[in-house]
Tab-separated table of C-alpha atoms and ligand atoms in Angstrom:
chain	number	residue	atom	x	y	z
A	285	MET	CA	-17.791	85.015	-7.767
A	286	THR	CA	-14.461	86.619	-8.507
A	287	GLN	CA	-11.606	84.187	-8.090
A	288	LYS	CA	-8.130	85.169	-7.098
A	289	LYS	CA	-6.241	85.591	-10.353
A	290	PRO	CA	-3.537	83.069	-11.120
A	291	TRP	CA	-1.410	86.108	-11.972
A	292	GLY	CA	-2.534	88.127	-8.924
A	293	GLY	CA	0.621	87.924	-6.771
A	294	ARG	CA	1.803	91.495	-7.322
A	295	PHE	CA	-1.676	93.043	-7.120
A	296	SER	CA	-3.247	94.489	-3.997
A	297	ALA	CA	-6.643	95.592	-5.365
A	298	PRO	CA	-9.188	93.339	-7.088
A	299	THR	CA	-10.031	93.684	-10.787
A	300	HIS	CA	-12.795	96.198	-11.556
A	301	ALA	CA	-16.050	94.499	-12.497
A	302	LEU	CA	-16.026	96.255	-15.861
A	303	MET	CA	-12.491	95.094	-16.570
A	304	GLU	CA	-13.419	91.574	-15.584
A	305	SER	CA	-15.987	91.086	-18.313
A	306	PHE	CA	-14.102	93.314	-20.746
A	307	SER	CA	-11.015	91.152	-20.646
A	308	ALA	CA	-12.726	87.745	-20.499
A	309	SER	CA	-12.677	85.596	-23.602
A	310	VAL	CA	-13.794	82.300	-22.119
A	311	ASN	CA	-17.269	82.572	-23.560
A	312	HIS	CA	-15.843	82.068	-27.021
A	313	ASP	CA	-12.345	80.632	-26.599
A	314	ARG	CA	-13.688	77.679	-24.608
A	315	ARG	CA	-14.151	75.968	-27.910
A	316	LEU	CA	-10.384	75.488	-27.925
A	317	TYR	CA	-10.636	73.200	-24.881
A	318	ARG	CA	-9.746	69.957	-26.658
A	319	HIS	CA	-6.699	71.450	-28.309
A	320	ASP	CA	-5.678	73.219	-25.112
A	321	ILE	CA	-5.794	69.940	-23.184
A	322	ARG	CA	-3.991	68.043	-25.902
A	323	ALA	CA	-1.176	70.608	-26.002
A	324	SER	CA	-0.955	70.684	-22.186
A	325	ILE	CA	-0.539	66.910	-22.034
A	326	ALA	CA	2.223	67.038	-24.649
A	327	HIS	CA	3.935	69.826	-22.718
A	328	ALA	CA	3.668	67.920	-19.428
A	329	ARG	CA	5.007	64.715	-20.971
A	330	MET	CA	8.015	66.687	-22.189
A	331	LEU	CA	8.494	68.259	-18.720
A	332	ALA	CA	8.542	64.739	-17.254
A	333	LYS	CA	11.068	63.591	-19.798
A	334	ILE	CA	13.469	66.419	-18.952
A	335	GLY	CA	12.979	65.802	-15.216
A	336	VAL	CA	10.949	68.909	-14.314
A	337	LEU	CA	7.976	66.710	-13.393
A	338	THR	CA	8.092	63.275	-11.816
A	339	GLU	CA	6.348	60.441	-13.646
A	340	ALA	CA	3.691	60.426	-10.915
A	341	GLU	CA	3.070	64.153	-11.362
A	342	PHE	CA	2.793	63.703	-15.094
A	343	SER	CA	0.301	60.849	-14.669
A	344	ALA	CA	-1.824	62.934	-12.333
A	345	ILE	CA	-1.779	65.842	-14.791
A	346	GLU	CA	-2.597	63.623	-17.749
A	347	SER	CA	-5.509	61.830	-16.124
A	348	GLY	CA	-6.746	65.052	-14.535
A	349	LEU	CA	-6.805	66.821	-17.902
A	350	ASN	CA	-8.503	63.870	-19.585
A	351	ALA	CA	-11.163	63.863	-16.886
A	352	ILE	CA	-11.690	67.596	-17.345
A	353	ARG	CA	-12.123	67.067	-21.075
A	354	ASP	CA	-14.771	64.431	-20.364
A	355	ASP	CA	-16.519	66.779	-17.933
A	356	ILE	CA	-16.598	69.539	-20.536
A	357	GLU	CA	-17.987	67.165	-23.137
A	358	ARG	CA	-20.681	66.016	-20.741
A	359	GLY	CA	-21.597	69.645	-20.077
A	360	ASP	CA	-20.405	69.206	-16.539
A	361	PHE	CA	-17.890	72.038	-16.310
A	362	GLN	CA	-18.508	75.410	-14.719
A	363	TRP	CA	-16.758	78.058	-16.834
A	364	ASP	CA	-15.741	81.050	-14.784
A	365	GLU	CA	-15.460	84.464	-16.446
A	366	SER	CA	-13.230	85.783	-13.694
A	367	LEU	CA	-10.631	83.246	-14.827
A	368	GLU	CA	-10.542	85.100	-18.160
A	369	ASP	CA	-9.951	82.410	-20.695
A	370	VAL	CA	-10.048	78.720	-21.502
A	371	HIS	CA	-6.433	78.258	-20.428
A	372	MET	CA	-6.798	79.557	-16.881
A	373	ASN	CA	-10.171	77.877	-16.421
A	374	ILE	CA	-8.740	74.484	-17.223
A	375	GLU	CA	-5.563	75.011	-15.242
A	376	ALA	CA	-7.492	76.187	-12.170
A	377	LYS	CA	-9.804	73.202	-12.405
A	378	LEU	CA	-6.841	70.863	-12.767
A	379	THR	CA	-5.213	72.189	-9.624
A	380	GLY	CA	-8.532	71.961	-7.797
A	381	ARG	CA	-8.702	68.335	-8.827
A	382	ILE	CA	-5.167	67.004	-8.425
A	383	GLY	CA	-3.560	69.567	-6.097
A	384	GLU	CA	0.153	70.511	-6.128
A	385	ALA	CA	1.101	68.778	-9.384
A	386	GLY	CA	-1.433	70.964	-11.218
A	387	LYS	CA	0.502	74.056	-10.171
A	388	LYS	CA	3.584	72.759	-11.968
A	389	LEU	CA	1.980	72.411	-15.406
A	390	HIS	CA	2.661	76.014	-16.365
A	391	THR	CA	6.429	75.618	-15.912
A	392	ALA	CA	8.390	76.690	-19.010
A	393	ARG	CA	5.384	78.037	-20.854
A	394	SER	CA	3.120	81.062	-21.045
A	395	ARG	CA	-0.415	81.572	-22.203
A	396	ASN	CA	1.196	83.304	-25.155
A	397	ASP	CA	2.741	80.195	-26.671
A	398	GLN	CA	-0.156	78.156	-25.333
A	399	VAL	CA	-2.868	80.096	-27.151
A	400	ALA	CA	-0.782	80.245	-30.331
A	401	ALA	CA	-0.410	76.448	-30.236
A	402	ASP	CA	-4.108	75.917	-29.482
A	403	MET	CA	-5.149	78.127	-32.368
A	404	ARG	CA	-2.921	76.310	-34.813
A	405	LEU	CA	-4.145	72.906	-33.660
A	406	TYR	CA	-7.754	74.057	-33.838
A	407	LEU	CA	-7.405	75.541	-37.304
A	408	ARG	CA	-5.526	72.497	-38.570
A	409	ASP	CA	-8.443	70.268	-37.550
A	410	GLN	CA	-10.926	72.650	-39.086
A	411	LEU	CA	-8.944	72.828	-42.312
A	412	ASP	CA	-9.099	69.031	-42.544
A	413	GLY	CA	-12.858	69.065	-42.010
A	414	LEU	CA	-13.384	71.904	-44.455
A	415	GLY	CA	-11.191	70.142	-47.001
A	416	ARG	CA	-13.424	67.078	-46.758
A	417	ALA	CA	-16.558	69.204	-47.059
A	418	LEU	CA	-15.144	70.978	-50.099
A	419	SER	CA	-14.171	67.659	-51.696
A	420	ALA	CA	-17.743	66.436	-51.223
A	421	LEU	CA	-19.086	69.531	-52.948
A	422	GLN	CA	-16.636	69.185	-55.819
A	423	ARG	CA	-17.580	65.529	-56.229
A	424	GLN	CA	-21.213	66.556	-56.557
A	425	VAL	CA	-20.396	69.251	-59.106
A	426	VAL	CA	-18.243	66.926	-61.195
A	427	GLN	CA	-20.774	64.096	-61.151
A	428	ILE	CA	-23.461	66.386	-62.548
A	429	ALA	CA	-20.955	67.716	-65.085
A	430	ALA	CA	-20.309	64.168	-66.301
A	431	ALA	CA	-24.024	63.453	-66.628
A	432	GLU	CA	-24.690	66.729	-68.458
A	433	ALA	CA	-21.634	66.738	-70.714
A	434	ALA	CA	-23.829	67.081	-73.820
A	435	THR	CA	-26.559	69.348	-72.392
A	436	ILE	CA	-26.515	72.605	-74.307
A	437	MET	CA	-27.086	76.007	-72.750
A	438	PRO	CA	-26.184	79.559	-73.683
A	439	GLY	CA	-22.763	80.744	-72.649
A	440	PHE	CA	-22.723	84.379	-71.617
A	441	THR	CA	-20.469	87.375	-71.688
A	442	HIS	CA	-21.874	90.564	-70.157
A	443	LEU	CA	-24.827	88.297	-69.276
A	444	GLN	CA	-25.756	88.471	-72.961
A	445	SER	CA	-26.033	85.216	-74.880
A	446	ALA	CA	-22.637	84.776	-76.515
A	447	GLN	CA	-21.947	81.241	-77.735
A	448	PRO	CA	-23.483	77.869	-76.949
A	449	VAL	CA	-21.709	75.847	-74.276
A	450	THR	CA	-22.507	72.613	-72.497
A	451	PHE	CA	-23.867	72.611	-68.973
A	452	GLY	CA	-21.182	70.117	-68.011
A	453	HIS	CA	-18.541	72.573	-69.178
A	454	HIS	CA	-20.083	75.311	-67.065
A	455	LEU	CA	-20.052	73.100	-63.980
A	456	LEU	CA	-16.444	72.131	-64.593
A	457	ALA	CA	-15.612	75.845	-64.576
A	458	TRP	CA	-17.096	75.959	-61.070
A	459	ASN	CA	-14.962	72.976	-60.177
A	460	GLU	CA	-11.797	74.751	-61.331
A	461	MET	CA	-12.475	77.619	-58.929
A	462	LEU	CA	-13.159	75.175	-56.102
A	463	GLU	CA	-10.046	73.184	-56.955
A	464	ARG	CA	-7.852	76.249	-56.457
A	465	ASP	CA	-9.709	76.998	-53.209
A	466	TYR	CA	-8.883	73.506	-52.035
A	467	GLU	CA	-5.209	74.001	-52.847
A	468	ARG	CA	-5.234	77.264	-50.904
A	469	LEU	CA	-6.625	75.505	-47.825
A	470	ARG	CA	-3.999	72.778	-48.107
A	471	GLU	CA	-1.193	75.298	-48.479
A	472	CYS	CA	-2.489	77.219	-45.475
A	473	ARG	CA	-2.449	73.989	-43.470
A	474	ALA	CA	1.122	73.172	-44.448
A	475	ARG	CA	2.356	76.666	-43.561
A	476	LEU	CA	0.650	76.825	-40.167
A	477	ASN	CA	1.747	73.389	-39.054
A	478	PHE	CA	4.639	74.447	-36.796
A	479	SER	CA	4.725	74.442	-33.026
A	480	PRO	CA	4.969	77.667	-30.994
A	481	LEU	CA	5.400	75.671	-27.750
A	482	GLY	CA	8.617	76.523	-25.946
A	483	SER	CA	8.496	80.171	-26.996
A	484	ALA	CA	6.908	80.845	-23.607
A	485	ALA	CA	5.996	84.513	-23.151
A	486	LEU	CA	8.249	85.738	-25.970
A	487	ALA	CA	11.923	84.999	-25.339
A	488	GLY	CA	11.861	81.243	-24.797
A	489	THR	CA	12.673	79.636	-21.465
A	490	GLY	CA	15.742	78.772	-19.398
A	491	PHE	CA	14.584	75.192	-18.857
A	492	ALA	CA	16.221	72.519	-20.994
A	493	ILE	CA	13.006	71.889	-22.920
A	494	ASP	CA	12.642	69.532	-25.881
A	495	ARG	CA	10.661	71.464	-28.467
A	496	ALA	CA	11.047	68.775	-31.109
A	497	MET	CA	9.336	66.338	-28.785
A	498	THR	CA	6.213	68.443	-28.193
A	499	ALA	CA	6.084	69.369	-31.873
A	500	ALA	CA	6.217	65.717	-32.916
A	501	GLU	CA	3.647	64.587	-30.367
A	502	LEU	CA	1.212	67.201	-31.614
A	503	GLY	CA	1.731	66.278	-35.261
A	504	PHE	CA	3.528	69.508	-36.131
A	505	THR	CA	6.206	69.483	-38.825
A	506	GLY	CA	8.618	70.979	-36.297
A	507	PRO	CA	8.994	73.888	-33.855
A	508	CYS	CA	8.537	77.505	-35.015
A	509	ARG	CA	11.987	78.964	-35.678
A	510	ASN	CA	11.659	82.248	-33.769
A	511	SER	CA	10.038	82.642	-30.356
A	512	LEU	CA	9.028	86.293	-30.859
A	513	ASP	CA	7.353	85.503	-34.128
A	514	ALA	CA	5.739	82.347	-32.782
A	515	VAL	CA	3.781	84.139	-30.046
A	516	SER	CA	2.808	87.170	-32.083
A	517	ASP	CA	2.074	85.790	-35.512
A	518	ARG	CA	-1.523	85.259	-36.515
A	519	ASP	CA	-0.971	85.329	-40.238
A	520	PHE	CA	-1.976	81.680	-40.427
A	521	ALA	CA	-5.439	82.852	-39.337
A	522	ILE	CA	-5.376	85.706	-41.827
A	523	GLU	CA	-4.338	83.365	-44.586
A	524	PHE	CA	-7.180	81.024	-43.755
A	525	ALA	CA	-9.614	83.939	-43.574
A	526	ALA	CA	-8.454	85.040	-47.022
A	527	GLY	CA	-8.860	81.556	-48.469
A	528	ALA	CA	-12.294	81.334	-46.845
A	529	ALA	CA	-13.281	84.747	-48.194
A	530	LEU	CA	-12.305	83.787	-51.721
A	531	LEU	CA	-14.060	80.443	-51.452
A	532	MET	CA	-17.199	82.269	-50.322
A	533	VAL	CA	-16.844	84.651	-53.266
A	534	HIS	CA	-16.834	81.592	-55.508
A	535	LEU	CA	-19.856	80.103	-53.761
A	536	SER	CA	-21.615	83.453	-54.143
A	537	ARG	CA	-21.011	83.356	-57.895
A	538	MET	CA	-22.442	79.855	-58.088
A	539	ALA	CA	-25.373	80.925	-55.916
A	540	GLU	CA	-26.037	83.923	-58.128
A	541	GLU	CA	-26.223	81.699	-61.202
A	542	ILE	CA	-28.655	79.418	-59.388
A	543	VAL	CA	-30.803	82.458	-58.603
A	544	LEU	CA	-30.728	83.582	-62.235
A	545	TRP	CA	-31.296	80.169	-63.777
A	546	SER	CA	-34.243	79.406	-61.502
A	547	SER	CA	-35.974	82.718	-62.290
A	548	ASP	CA	-39.025	82.697	-64.579
A	549	ALA	CA	-37.092	84.746	-67.117
A	550	PHE	CA	-34.394	82.069	-67.519
A	551	GLY	CA	-36.328	78.972	-66.497
A	552	PHE	CA	-33.305	76.679	-66.888
A	553	ILE	CA	-33.570	74.940	-63.524
A	554	ALA	CA	-35.966	74.309	-60.680
A	555	LEU	CA	-34.834	73.993	-57.082
A	556	GLY	CA	-36.140	71.092	-55.050
A	557	ASP	CA	-38.959	71.912	-52.651
A	558	ALA	CA	-36.764	70.918	-49.738
A	559	PHE	CA	-34.448	73.821	-50.551
A	560	SER	CA	-37.042	76.396	-51.569
A	561	THR	CA	-39.027	78.862	-49.550
A	562	GLY	CA	-42.446	80.419	-50.047
A	563	SER	CA	-43.765	83.913	-49.656
A	564	SER	CA	-45.986	84.942	-46.760
A	565	ILE	CA	-48.161	86.999	-49.111
A	566	MET	CA	-47.782	85.607	-52.655
A	567	PRO	CA	-49.113	82.036	-52.689
A	568	GLN	CA	-47.553	81.163	-56.053
A	569	LYS	CA	-43.963	81.932	-55.047
A	570	LYS	CA	-41.112	79.486	-54.799
A	571	ASN	CA	-38.005	81.406	-53.863
A	572	PRO	CA	-34.291	80.568	-54.018
A	573	ASP	CA	-33.575	81.985	-50.535
A	574	VAL	CA	-31.000	79.273	-49.987
A	575	ALA	CA	-28.820	80.594	-52.795
A	576	GLU	CA	-29.396	84.177	-51.692
A	577	LEU	CA	-28.270	83.318	-48.181
A	578	ILE	CA	-25.070	81.761	-49.477
A	579	ARG	CA	-24.520	84.902	-51.531
A	580	GLY	CA	-25.236	87.001	-48.449
A	581	LYS	CA	-23.014	85.054	-46.086
A	582	CYS	CA	-20.104	85.894	-48.356
A	583	ALA	CA	-20.262	89.354	-46.790
A	584	ARG	CA	-19.545	88.314	-43.212
A	585	VAL	CA	-16.686	86.016	-44.203
A	586	ASN	CA	-15.077	88.857	-46.127
A	587	GLY	CA	-15.718	91.126	-43.145
A	588	ASN	CA	-13.873	88.634	-40.939
A	589	LEU	CA	-10.842	88.839	-43.219
A	590	ALA	CA	-10.852	92.627	-42.978
A	591	ALA	CA	-11.179	92.378	-39.189
A	592	LEU	CA	-8.167	90.078	-38.849
A	593	LEU	CA	-6.030	92.196	-41.145
A	594	MET	CA	-6.841	95.320	-39.123
A	595	LEU	CA	-6.214	93.448	-35.897
A	596	MET	CA	-2.657	92.680	-36.967
A	597	LYS	CA	-1.931	96.048	-38.540
A	598	ALA	CA	0.899	97.948	-36.817
A	599	GLN	CA	1.147	95.570	-33.840
A	600	PRO	CA	4.669	95.739	-32.464
A	601	LEU	CA	6.393	92.481	-31.546
A	602	ALA	CA	5.791	90.311	-29.686
A	603	TYR	CA	2.468	89.188	-28.114
A	604	ASN	CA	-0.212	91.830	-27.568
A	605	ARG	CA	-3.606	91.288	-26.070
A	606	ASP	CA	-5.159	92.565	-29.313
A	607	ASN	CA	-4.686	89.036	-30.527
A	608	GLN	CA	-7.377	87.752	-28.216
A	609	GLU	CA	-9.773	89.422	-30.671
A	610	ASP	CA	-8.816	86.966	-33.414
A	611	LYS	CA	-11.119	84.226	-32.173
A	612	GLU	CA	-14.647	85.270	-33.055
A	613	ALA	CA	-13.766	86.308	-36.593
A	614	LEU	CA	-11.900	83.070	-37.176
A	615	PHE	CA	-14.601	80.876	-35.628
A	616	ASP	CA	-17.294	82.633	-37.609
A	617	SER	CA	-15.473	82.086	-40.902
A	618	VAL	CA	-14.978	78.419	-40.069
A	619	ASP	CA	-18.640	77.916	-39.115
A	620	THR	CA	-20.095	79.881	-41.994
A	621	LEU	CA	-17.923	78.139	-44.535
A	622	HIS	CA	-18.801	74.736	-43.179
A	623	GLN	CA	-22.489	75.465	-43.286
A	624	CYS	CA	-22.409	76.888	-46.808
A	625	LEU	CA	-20.384	73.971	-48.185
A	626	GLU	CA	-22.778	71.443	-46.691
A	627	VAL	CA	-25.868	73.251	-47.927
A	628	CYS	CA	-24.430	73.607	-51.440
A	629	THR	CA	-23.565	69.926	-51.563
A	630	ALA	CA	-27.034	68.872	-50.452
A	631	LEU	CA	-28.783	71.329	-52.738
A	632	LEU	CA	-27.198	70.442	-56.073
A	633	PRO	CA	-28.655	66.942	-56.562
A	634	GLU	CA	-32.110	68.405	-55.814
A	635	ILE	CA	-31.975	70.666	-58.860
A	636	THR	CA	-33.885	69.642	-61.991
A	637	LEU	CA	-32.992	70.921	-65.444
A	638	ASP	CA	-35.248	72.071	-68.262
A	639	ARG	CA	-32.909	70.930	-71.025
A	640	GLU	CA	-35.286	71.913	-73.820
A	641	ARG	CA	-35.475	75.430	-72.606
A	642	MET	CA	-31.702	75.659	-72.118
A	643	ARG	CA	-31.104	74.456	-75.649
A	644	ALA	CA	-33.688	76.848	-77.096
A	645	ALA	CA	-32.100	79.750	-75.231
A	646	ALA	CA	-28.686	78.714	-76.565
A	647	ALA	CA	-29.941	79.120	-80.121
A	648	LEU	CA	-31.154	82.671	-79.518
A	649	GLY	CA	-29.110	85.802	-80.042
A	650	PHE	CA	-27.337	84.536	-83.196
A	651	SER	CA	-25.089	82.542	-80.918
A	652	THR	CA	-23.459	80.631	-83.793
A	653	ALA	CA	-22.352	83.782	-85.630
A	654	THR	CA	-18.715	83.145	-84.672
A	655	ASP	CA	-19.019	79.636	-86.083
A	656	LEU	CA	-20.198	81.102	-89.384
A	657	ALA	CA	-17.249	83.502	-89.458
A	658	ASP	CA	-14.870	80.611	-88.701
A	659	TYR	CA	-16.516	78.642	-91.522
A	660	LEU	CA	-15.739	81.461	-93.956
A	661	VAL	CA	-12.158	81.574	-92.708
A	662	GLY	CA	-11.965	77.864	-93.500
A	663	ARG	CA	-12.812	78.852	-97.060
A	664	ASN	CA	-9.994	81.353	-97.209
A	665	VAL	CA	-11.861	84.519	-96.272
A	666	PRO	CA	-9.625	86.616	-93.942
A	667	PHE	CA	-11.133	86.733	-90.417
A	668	ARG	CA	-11.766	90.498	-90.360
A	669	GLU	CA	-13.641	90.257	-93.644
A	670	ALA	CA	-15.562	87.198	-92.439
A	671	HIS	CA	-16.533	89.121	-89.272
A	672	GLU	CA	-17.876	91.953	-91.430
A	673	VAL	CA	-19.855	89.638	-93.738
A	674	VAL	CA	-21.417	87.757	-90.822
A	675	GLY	CA	-22.298	91.065	-89.198
A	676	ARG	CA	-24.320	91.909	-92.300
A	677	ILE	CA	-25.964	88.462	-92.291
A	678	VAL	CA	-26.943	88.960	-88.623
A	679	GLY	CA	-28.466	92.365	-89.523
A	680	PHE	CA	-30.443	90.660	-92.278
A	681	ALA	CA	-31.638	87.878	-89.960
A	682	GLU	CA	-32.655	90.379	-87.335
A	683	GLN	CA	-34.678	92.344	-89.877
A	684	LYS	CA	-36.425	89.202	-91.105
A	685	GLY	CA	-36.971	87.802	-87.625
A	686	LEU	CA	-34.971	84.631	-88.375
A	687	GLN	CA	-32.362	82.577	-86.571
A	688	LEU	CA	-29.120	82.094	-88.529
A	689	ALA	CA	-29.985	78.435	-89.141
A	690	GLN	CA	-33.314	79.495	-90.675
A	691	ILE	CA	-31.857	81.631	-93.492
A	692	ASP	CA	-32.092	80.155	-97.003
A	693	LEU	CA	-28.830	78.999	-98.494
A	694	ALA	CA	-29.427	81.232	-101.509
A	695	ASP	CA	-29.741	84.282	-99.248
A	696	LEU	CA	-26.542	83.336	-97.421
A	697	ARG	CA	-24.712	82.915	-100.713
A	698	GLY	CA	-25.894	86.402	-101.675
A	699	PHE	CA	-23.675	87.684	-98.855
A	700	CYS	CA	-20.714	85.454	-99.635
A	701	ALA	CA	-20.365	83.035	-102.509
A	702	VAL	CA	-18.105	80.561	-100.699
A	703	ILE	CA	-21.000	79.408	-98.478
A	704	GLU	CA	-22.286	75.939	-99.347
A	705	ALA	CA	-24.876	73.466	-98.076
A	706	ASP	CA	-22.525	72.095	-95.384
A	707	VAL	CA	-22.957	75.394	-93.520
A	708	ALA	CA	-26.187	74.025	-92.017
A	709	GLU	CA	-24.244	71.801	-89.629
A	710	VAL	CA	-22.086	74.742	-88.518
A	711	LEU	CA	-25.076	76.916	-87.671
A	712	THR	CA	-26.640	74.493	-85.188
A	713	VAL	CA	-25.824	74.738	-81.510
A	714	GLU	CA	-24.763	71.070	-81.542
A	715	GLY	CA	-22.310	71.781	-84.368
A	716	SER	CA	-20.987	74.798	-82.518
A	717	VAL	CA	-20.149	72.995	-79.278
A	718	ALA	CA	-18.849	69.886	-81.044
A	719	ALA	CA	-16.362	72.042	-82.971
A	720	ARG	CA	-14.689	73.210	-79.751
A	721	ALA	CA	-12.959	69.932	-79.106
A	722	HIS	CA	-9.526	71.158	-78.002
A	723	PRO	CA	-8.344	70.691	-74.400
A	724	GLY	CA	-10.346	73.040	-72.194
A	725	GLY	CA	-13.112	73.289	-74.811
A	726	THR	CA	-16.851	72.770	-74.454
A	727	ALA	CA	-17.347	69.810	-76.848
A	728	PRO	CA	-19.342	67.033	-75.132
A	729	ALA	CA	-16.584	64.476	-75.681
A	730	ARG	CA	-14.007	66.809	-74.130
A	731	VAL	CA	-16.259	67.609	-71.199
A	732	ALA	CA	-16.905	63.939	-70.500
A	733	GLU	CA	-13.164	63.356	-70.523
A	734	ALA	CA	-12.447	66.400	-68.342
A	735	ALA	CA	-15.102	65.325	-65.830
A	736	GLU	CA	-13.570	61.875	-65.613
A	737	GLN	CA	-10.146	63.405	-65.089
A	738	ALA	CA	-11.507	65.719	-62.380
A	739	LEU	CA	-13.115	62.791	-60.613
A	740	ARG	CA	-9.837	60.864	-60.689
A	741	GLN	CA	-8.125	63.910	-59.221
A	742	LEU	CA	-10.716	64.070	-56.419
A	743	ASN	CA	-10.392	60.377	-55.683
A	744	SER	CA	-6.638	60.666	-55.343
A	745	ARG	CA	-6.956	63.164	-52.452
A	746	ASP	CA	-5.738	61.956	-49.119
A	747	MET	CA	-8.735	63.599	-47.431
B	994	LIG	N1	-6.700	84.810	-23.880
B	994	LIG	C1	-5.456	85.260	-24.405
B	994	LIG	C2	-5.495	85.319	-25.939
B	994	LIG	O1	-6.363	84.797	-26.507
B	994	LIG	C3	-4.364	84.320	-23.981
B	994	LIG	C4	-3.036	84.944	-23.872
B	994	LIG	C5	-3.033	85.967	-22.815
B	994	LIG	N2	-1.706	86.415	-22.530
B	994	LIG	C6	-1.483	87.483	-21.776
B	994	LIG	N3	-0.254	87.774	-21.554
B	994	LIG	N4	-2.433	88.244	-21.324
B	994	LIG	O2	-4.664	85.927	-26.541
């Protein structure tokens, strides 16, 4: 049933049925209810303090709103599309419940500053939750890195075997990406944490409001500095969407490596049964759908970023109804990110490694050729010349079907007389990784140290 609109005073004809559902957002923005109620209580408390509401009116509003929140949480609240959005639904219900005092709540505010405040409060909460979820994932990654600091695998460039690395080092590279993602979420939180309340529709209000009071009660750093900007800006949502998109790009890279490593061709890892799927036709199959889905969900989160950017493009100041369209994209990025982080975190400890096979693969493709060149440099051969000599040795090995470590010393010396018996150590994959012991290098000792440092860093987080 179509209700009389709270803004209907100057209208003589009812809203067209098409317009009614076209303009309604309550089916998605109702998820802001907790933040909407919290901000309304803060606003009402401030109105009481400046004498616009009596203490009794404030009490009625506060307990009425709390009761409405409980009703919503119990599933005992009838949302009404004809009341457009979460704000008008709650306000109408409040007035139905407590009478006259409810009609005073909207003094000195507008839905424009209200929705901007709700969105910031909502996203702030979500950023805290996502930060915790990301920390949990990082902890998982770093713990495995510490345990596998000496596990050798091929390192790739162009997806061709390049040089041996340790698995722990590879995982710590993942952690570096995630660490920057975490910082981006924290920076987004700090930048959005200002209160639009008091901006009202766009120009502020003539009432002697106390914006610092509402800002402080809601845990904001302070009030937004400009009322026009405060009601129109959604770049906090865009910034989050960008951070989420990049984080999903990182998860998609991790997922892709899980897909590759678990393939028969690589055979480095096996996914746990609990995170694998079968084929409806091929009985032997065990598929990494979980990783493919994470890779796939990267698309929608990046789409959400594009949607929010286009939504804001060329909007004149101040508030425009376009901004109502920010919700679904934002909510979807939040939900998708949360889900992917949780799945990733649960999936990692279920992975088993085939360390033998990883090590064997690391030795293929003449992966210690650079080590041999460096060895020659250590014996005073200029690097360019060393590169050339080793290139010839690789050609020889390829022709004979040998690994570098399998070539006779005499044959090696035929290519370059400075080579001696101690070259054997240099040509092994263990020798190769151990040699890279500088900060940021792949040597097991360095990786163990870096993992410990990363864990300390994670433990020092306030959330
Ligand atoms: N539902 C609206 C939104 O999300 C609330 C603000 C509406 N303001 C207005 N003047 N129509 O943006």
